[in-house]
XYZ file of N, CA and C in Angstrom:
459
model
N -16.020 20.011 -7.891
C -14.559 18.919 -7.624
C -15.237 17.605 -7.868
N -14.168 16.714 -8.724
C -14.287 15.695 -9.018
C -13.674 14.382 -8.214
N -14.328 13.105 -7.922
C -13.801 12.031 -7.852
C -13.269 11.080 -7.882
N -12.335 10.740 -7.637
C -11.938 9.976 -8.570
C -10.989 8.023 -7.673
N -11.160 7.104 -7.840
C -10.254 6.108 -7.774
C -9.299 5.191 -7.763
N -8.047 5.734 -6.474
C -6.909 5.079 -7.473
C -6.673 4.278 -6.735
N -6.078 2.941 -7.737
C -5.342 1.445 -7.311
C -4.235 1.552 -6.810
N -3.795 1.392 -6.075
C -2.044 1.172 -5.470
C -1.122 -0.426 -4.889
N -0.842 -0.661 -5.674
C -0.642 -2.265 -5.073
C 0.627 -2.004 -3.316
N -0.014 -2.572 -2.391
C 0.116 -1.798 -0.648
C 1.368 -1.972 -0.724
N 1.735 -2.877 -1.331
C 3.598 -3.894 -1.061
C 4.580 -2.592 -2.247
N 4.114 -1.647 -3.094
C 4.840 -0.493 -3.900
C 4.691 0.418 -2.939
N 3.380 1.035 -2.926
C 2.824 2.458 -1.906
C 2.008 2.224 -1.325
N 1.651 2.477 -0.164
C 0.462 2.124 0.234
C -0.341 2.955 1.765
N -1.396 3.179 1.901
C -1.979 4.395 2.142
C -1.161 5.345 3.642
N -0.117 3.808 4.294
C 0.690 4.189 4.952
C 1.638 4.596 4.841
N 2.175 4.667 2.824
C 3.778 5.281 2.805
C 3.443 6.283 2.187
N 1.954 6.573 2.391
C 1.837 8.014 0.725
C 2.146 8.596 2.829
N 1.229 8.518 3.574
C 1.406 9.199 5.274
C 2.568 9.310 5.477
N 3.879 8.839 5.124
C 4.891 8.908 6.002
C 6.217 9.594 4.718
N 5.687 10.142 3.385
C 6.420 10.192 2.818
C 6.554 11.666 3.392
N 7.441 12.256 2.622
C 8.126 13.777 2.843
C 6.178 14.711 2.319
N 6.480 15.840 3.253
C 4.668 16.216 2.719
C 3.881 15.527 2.732
N 3.905 14.037 2.839
C 3.139 13.377 2.599
C 2.456 13.518 1.273
N 2.951 13.901 0.587
C 2.904 13.453 -1.022
C 3.580 12.587 -2.218
N 3.165 12.151 -2.616
C 3.811 11.041 -4.138
C 3.337 11.081 -5.585
N 4.430 11.252 -6.594
C 3.995 11.037 -7.936
C 3.174 9.391 -7.640
N 1.885 9.648 -9.258
C 1.200 8.473 -9.102
C 1.932 7.753 -10.726
N 2.630 7.967 -10.561
C 3.771 6.925 -11.688
C 3.333 4.989 -11.706
N 4.696 5.237 -13.533
C 3.667 3.866 -13.433
C 2.577 3.510 -14.132
N 1.359 4.396 -14.915
C 0.228 4.120 -15.192
C 0.540 3.908 -16.641
N 0.367 2.621 -17.159
C 0.220 2.321 -18.855
C -0.674 2.559 -19.001
N -1.886 2.451 -18.549
C -3.318 2.556 -19.499
C -3.568 3.485 -20.238
N -3.887 3.958 -21.471
C -4.268 5.332 -22.347
C -5.284 5.656 -21.654
N -6.220 4.988 -21.416
C -8.001 5.708 -20.591
C -7.634 6.233 -19.088
N -6.089 5.659 -18.549
C -6.734 5.928 -17.122
C -5.261 6.988 -17.608
N -4.573 7.256 -17.760
C -3.247 7.937 -18.072
C -3.547 9.599 -18.840
N -5.659 9.991 -19.615
C -6.318 10.289 -19.992
C -7.308 11.160 -18.648
N -7.295 10.677 -18.201
C -8.477 11.063 -17.069
C -7.301 11.669 -16.311
N -6.179 11.291 -16.571
C -4.813 11.536 -14.988
C -5.031 13.597 -16.034
N -4.683 13.022 -17.402
C -3.935 14.323 -18.025
C -5.088 15.435 -18.584
N -6.292 14.782 -18.854
C -7.481 15.868 -19.376
C -8.567 15.989 -18.449
N -8.811 15.448 -16.971
C -9.658 15.465 -16.506
C -9.702 15.965 -14.883
N -8.304 14.881 -14.218
C -8.556 15.563 -13.080
C -7.950 17.163 -13.200
N -8.042 17.988 -11.477
C -8.024 18.793 -11.403
C -7.311 19.126 -10.102
N -6.811 20.265 -10.324
C -5.640 20.368 -8.366
C -6.955 20.598 -7.577
N -6.807 19.248 -5.923
C -8.540 19.215 -5.657
C -8.981 18.162 -5.230
N -9.064 17.929 -6.881
C -9.540 16.953 -6.092
C -9.544 15.662 -5.738
N -11.187 14.789 -5.859
C -10.766 13.945 -4.350
C -10.089 12.879 -4.638
N -9.452 11.617 -3.648
C -9.133 10.284 -3.582
C -9.230 9.092 -3.107
N -10.011 8.349 -3.911
C -10.802 6.681 -2.917
C -8.720 6.371 -2.766
N -7.935 5.692 -1.702
C -6.848 5.465 -2.465
C -7.068 4.463 -2.193
N -6.812 3.242 -2.820
C -7.768 1.788 -3.056
C -6.588 0.910 -2.711
N -6.579 0.337 -1.598
C -5.784 -0.873 -2.003
C -5.317 -2.647 -3.036
N -4.972 -2.545 -4.227
C -5.484 -4.081 -4.802
C -4.244 -5.132 -4.866
N -4.688 -5.875 -5.526
C -3.791 -7.038 -5.701
C -3.170 -7.444 -4.336
N -4.094 -7.462 -3.209
C -3.461 -8.223 -1.854
C -4.022 -8.769 -1.061
N -3.781 -9.074 -0.039
C -5.052 -10.092 0.987
C -6.868 -9.835 0.690
N -6.638 -8.326 0.914
C -8.358 -8.183 1.291
C -8.098 -7.016 0.622
N -8.343 -6.621 -1.023
C -8.817 -5.196 -0.830
C -9.900 -4.510 -0.978
N -9.238 -2.877 -1.476
C -10.558 -1.634 -1.223
C -9.874 -0.944 -0.636
N -10.981 0.083 -0.144
C -10.348 1.737 -0.063
C -9.985 1.584 1.266
N -8.486 2.174 1.663
C -8.485 2.505 3.166
C -7.510 4.149 2.443
N -8.106 4.815 2.925
C -7.636 5.914 2.711
C -8.084 7.172 1.647
N -7.798 8.786 2.016
C -8.454 9.538 1.658
C -7.257 10.691 1.194
N -7.374 11.234 -0.217
C -6.245 11.335 -0.704
C -6.869 12.470 -1.364
N -6.267 13.445 -2.051
C -6.399 15.020 -3.445
C -5.304 14.574 -4.045
N -5.724 14.878 -4.868
C -4.307 15.178 -6.069
C -4.150 16.951 -6.113
N -2.420 16.923 -5.840
C -1.773 18.032 -5.108
C -1.109 18.509 -6.317
N -1.401 17.404 -8.219
C -0.501 18.468 -9.329
C -1.329 18.604 -10.280
N -1.168 18.999 -11.424
C -1.274 18.960 -12.591
C -0.561 17.842 -13.383
N -1.214 17.000 -14.489
C -0.744 16.423 -15.205
C 1.233 16.823 -15.290
N 1.953 15.966 -15.712
C 3.371 16.058 -16.167
C 4.005 14.946 -15.927
N 4.559 14.754 -17.161
C 5.618 13.525 -17.516
C 5.787 12.693 -16.608
N 5.900 11.294 -16.320
C 6.305 9.864 -15.717
C 7.552 10.167 -16.076
N 8.243 10.583 -14.760
C 10.041 9.876 -15.380
C 10.097 8.543 -15.284
N 9.705 7.981 -14.501
C 9.898 6.372 -15.256
C 10.159 5.831 -16.323
N 9.247 6.149 -16.975
C 9.017 5.899 -18.822
C 10.392 6.103 -19.533
N 11.479 7.031 -18.711
C 12.788 7.492 -19.267
C 13.975 6.684 -18.597
N 13.463 5.820 -17.616
C 14.093 5.036 -16.980
C 14.647 4.349 -16.943
N 15.632 3.600 -18.044
C 16.189 2.223 -18.883
C 15.911 0.909 -17.317
N 15.806 1.496 -15.444
C 16.381 0.527 -15.085
C 15.543 0.497 -14.712
N 14.140 0.762 -14.806
C 12.346 1.042 -14.123
C 11.643 0.105 -15.176
N 10.767 -0.730 -14.556
C 9.819 -1.569 -15.050
C 8.821 -0.907 -16.182
N 9.321 0.553 -15.650
C 7.978 1.290 -16.228
C 8.234 2.148 -17.576
N 10.268 1.196 -18.078
C 10.261 1.907 -18.787
C 9.670 1.832 -20.495
N 9.367 2.842 -21.116
C 9.106 2.424 -21.960
C 10.220 3.457 -23.555
N 10.540 2.547 -24.244
C 11.618 2.842 -25.651
C 11.220 4.020 -26.495
N 9.946 3.423 -26.800
C 8.751 4.582 -27.566
C 8.473 6.065 -27.217
N 8.655 6.346 -26.390
C 8.104 7.542 -26.023
C 9.660 8.336 -24.956
N 9.723 9.676 -25.115
C 11.321 10.730 -25.035
C 11.021 11.837 -24.436
N 11.829 12.861 -24.854
C 11.497 13.920 -24.115
C 10.939 14.809 -24.436
N 10.944 15.026 -25.266
C 9.957 15.913 -26.009
C 8.877 15.844 -26.491
N 8.866 14.145 -26.867
C 6.992 13.794 -26.824
C 6.617 12.581 -25.620
N 6.190 12.561 -24.873
C 6.202 11.828 -23.493
C 4.913 11.299 -23.453
N 4.660 9.857 -23.592
C 3.378 9.718 -23.670
C 3.102 9.196 -22.199
N 3.476 9.595 -21.725
C 2.408 8.703 -19.658
C 2.906 9.826 -19.323
N 2.261 10.536 -18.425
C 1.628 11.132 -17.491
C 1.748 10.917 -15.847
N 1.383 11.560 -14.861
C 1.518 11.010 -13.888
C 1.089 12.768 -13.101
N 0.186 12.409 -11.864
C -0.465 13.767 -11.304
C 0.388 13.175 -9.865
N 0.449 13.993 -8.985
C 0.788 14.404 -7.225
C -0.146 14.311 -6.501
N -0.593 13.020 -5.952
C -0.929 13.127 -4.614
C -0.656 13.099 -3.304
N -1.766 13.492 -2.721
C -1.695 14.390 -1.574
C -2.518 13.731 -0.434
N -1.937 12.913 0.944
C -2.711 12.687 2.253
C -3.999 12.757 2.454
N -4.953 12.038 2.630
C -5.815 13.491 3.495
C -6.182 12.492 5.398
N -5.959 11.069 5.069
C -6.442 10.884 6.332
C -6.603 9.271 5.991
N -6.131 8.256 6.397
C -6.184 7.147 6.662
C -7.313 6.111 6.820
N -8.673 5.602 6.511
C -9.320 5.065 6.617
C -10.071 3.421 6.846
N -11.242 3.448 7.659
C -11.194 1.763 7.988
C -10.548 1.382 6.208
N -10.958 0.155 6.547
C -11.024 -0.628 5.386
C -12.474 -1.060 4.834
N -12.730 -0.435 3.141
C -13.876 -0.735 2.192
C -13.908 -1.153 1.535
N -13.733 -2.630 2.109
C -13.615 -3.982 1.284
C -14.464 -4.042 0.132
N -13.409 -4.519 -1.251
C -14.035 -4.391 -2.210
C -15.218 -5.559 -1.733
N -15.080 -6.376 -1.128
C -16.541 -7.495 -0.917
C -17.688 -6.606 -0.289
N -16.975 -5.816 0.954
C -18.350 -4.582 1.169
C -19.119 -3.989 0.098
N -18.110 -3.433 -0.460
C -18.423 -2.171 -1.605
C -19.425 -3.040 -2.526
N -19.537 -4.349 -2.994
C -20.592 -5.080 -3.305
C -21.406 -5.543 -2.781
N -21.324 -5.815 -2.007
C -22.602 -5.842 -1.029
C -23.452 -4.640 -0.906
N -23.228 -3.222 -1.549
C -24.293 -2.198 -1.896
C -24.906 -1.974 -3.126
N -26.416 -2.027 -3.321
C -27.067 -2.035 -4.446
C -26.998 -0.672 -5.162
N -26.581 -0.010 -4.007
C -26.512 1.605 -4.087
C -25.614 1.425 -5.153
N -24.722 1.472 -5.284
C -23.309 0.973 -5.721
C -22.868 0.285 -6.611
N -24.289 -0.265 -7.208
C -23.785 -1.165 -8.472
C -23.351 -0.695 -9.810
N -23.793 0.807 -10.176
C -23.217 1.368 -11.370
C -22.007 2.014 -11.202
N -21.147 2.030 -9.839
C -19.733 1.955 -10.104
C -18.669 1.746 -10.891
N -17.719 2.358 -11.828
C -17.044 1.251 -12.358
C -16.190 0.242 -12.553
N -15.749 0.547 -10.624
C -15.238 -0.496 -10.209
C -15.008 -1.709 -9.789
N -17.018 -1.922 -9.660
C -17.517 -2.510 -9.557
C -17.813 -3.162 -10.835
N -17.907 -2.993 -11.959
C -18.811 -2.976 -12.912
C -17.162 -4.896 -13.731
N -17.675 -6.106 -14.315
C -17.087 -7.092 -14.759
C -16.295 -6.574 -15.691
N -15.270 -6.873 -15.505
C -14.140 -7.099 -16.351
C -13.240 -5.743 -16.555
N -14.192 -4.466 -15.394
C -13.357 -3.257 -14.996
C -11.997 -3.330 -14.537
N -10.708 -2.714 -15.371
C -9.377 -3.114 -14.495
C -8.715 -1.909 -14.643
N -9.571 -0.716 -15.195
C -8.363 0.419 -14.796
C -8.021 0.920 -13.129
N -6.469 1.028 -13.693
C -6.285 1.992 -12.063
C -6.381 2.963 -11.818
N -7.040 3.384 -12.943
C -7.876 5.200 -12.428
C -8.870 5.388 -12.150
N -10.108 5.950 -12.085
C -11.592 5.278 -12.904
C -12.542 6.791 -12.075
N -12.985 7.590 -13.209
C -13.914 8.442 -11.980
C -15.147 7.838 -10.741
N -15.416 8.304 -9.733
C -16.506 7.833 -8.890
C -17.695 9.548 -8.907
N -18.569 9.088 -9.447
C -19.660 9.620 -9.112
C -20.196 10.236 -8.358
N -21.039 11.438 -8.139
C -20.526 12.030 -7.130
C -21.601 11.291 -5.944
N -23.015 10.311 -6.223
C -23.252 10.296 -5.358
C -22.644 8.704 -4.983
N -22.067 8.363 -5.429
C -21.164 7.427 -4.883
C -19.793 7.739 -4.110
N -20.006 8.658 -4.095
C -18.482 8.956 -3.416
C -19.350 9.751 -2.057
N -20.538 10.207 -2.455
C -21.371 10.863 -1.155
C -21.291 9.531 -0.137
N -22.072 8.247 -1.316
C -22.270 6.996 -0.361
C -21.096 6.539 0.354
N -19.993 6.302 -0.262
C -18.653 6.087 0.219
C -18.274 6.914 1.318
N -18.320 7.538 1.577
C -18.077 8.969 2.297
C -19.002 8.609 3.570
N -19.150 8.415 3.421
C -20.919 8.108 4.440
C -20.426 6.520 4.981
N -20.627 5.832 4.605
C -19.637 4.233 5.325
C -18.939 4.852 5.771
N -17.666 5.289 5.362
C -16.532 5.693 5.540
C -16.715 6.436 7.441
N -17.632 7.145 7.234
C -18.358 8.042 8.714
C -16.814 9.387 8.166
N -16.689 10.109 7.171
C -15.880 10.840 6.977
C -16.100 12.266 6.839
């Protein structure tokens, strides 16, 4: 099993929104970075664990746990001309962008970005690297275990 950190702006989809979704599942749409897309398409597996991270908000941080609930499939927003995620170069025959479904596991206390930065044990975590802006990043097993311990899960 792999671990991932997936960022979402809480005003778009928060951990509470995910918990309230039908079947507590949401498509992780709108990813428009090739490396993040490749993680979903090539590396994510059913059942992989997700640290659900609130970003671009007053207090960013890990807000809950989820799991990958589908294999990658074409993100429908790339074809929707009214969507901010529309991509005119993407076609049904050759889609550029993928998404996976993510299923709610539990809401946790907020493990803030500032708190994460305070742990030397997490110094190599991609999220904490200078200039790291990817919306999806792998989390090393030892980092995942440390975070789960801090969340008391």
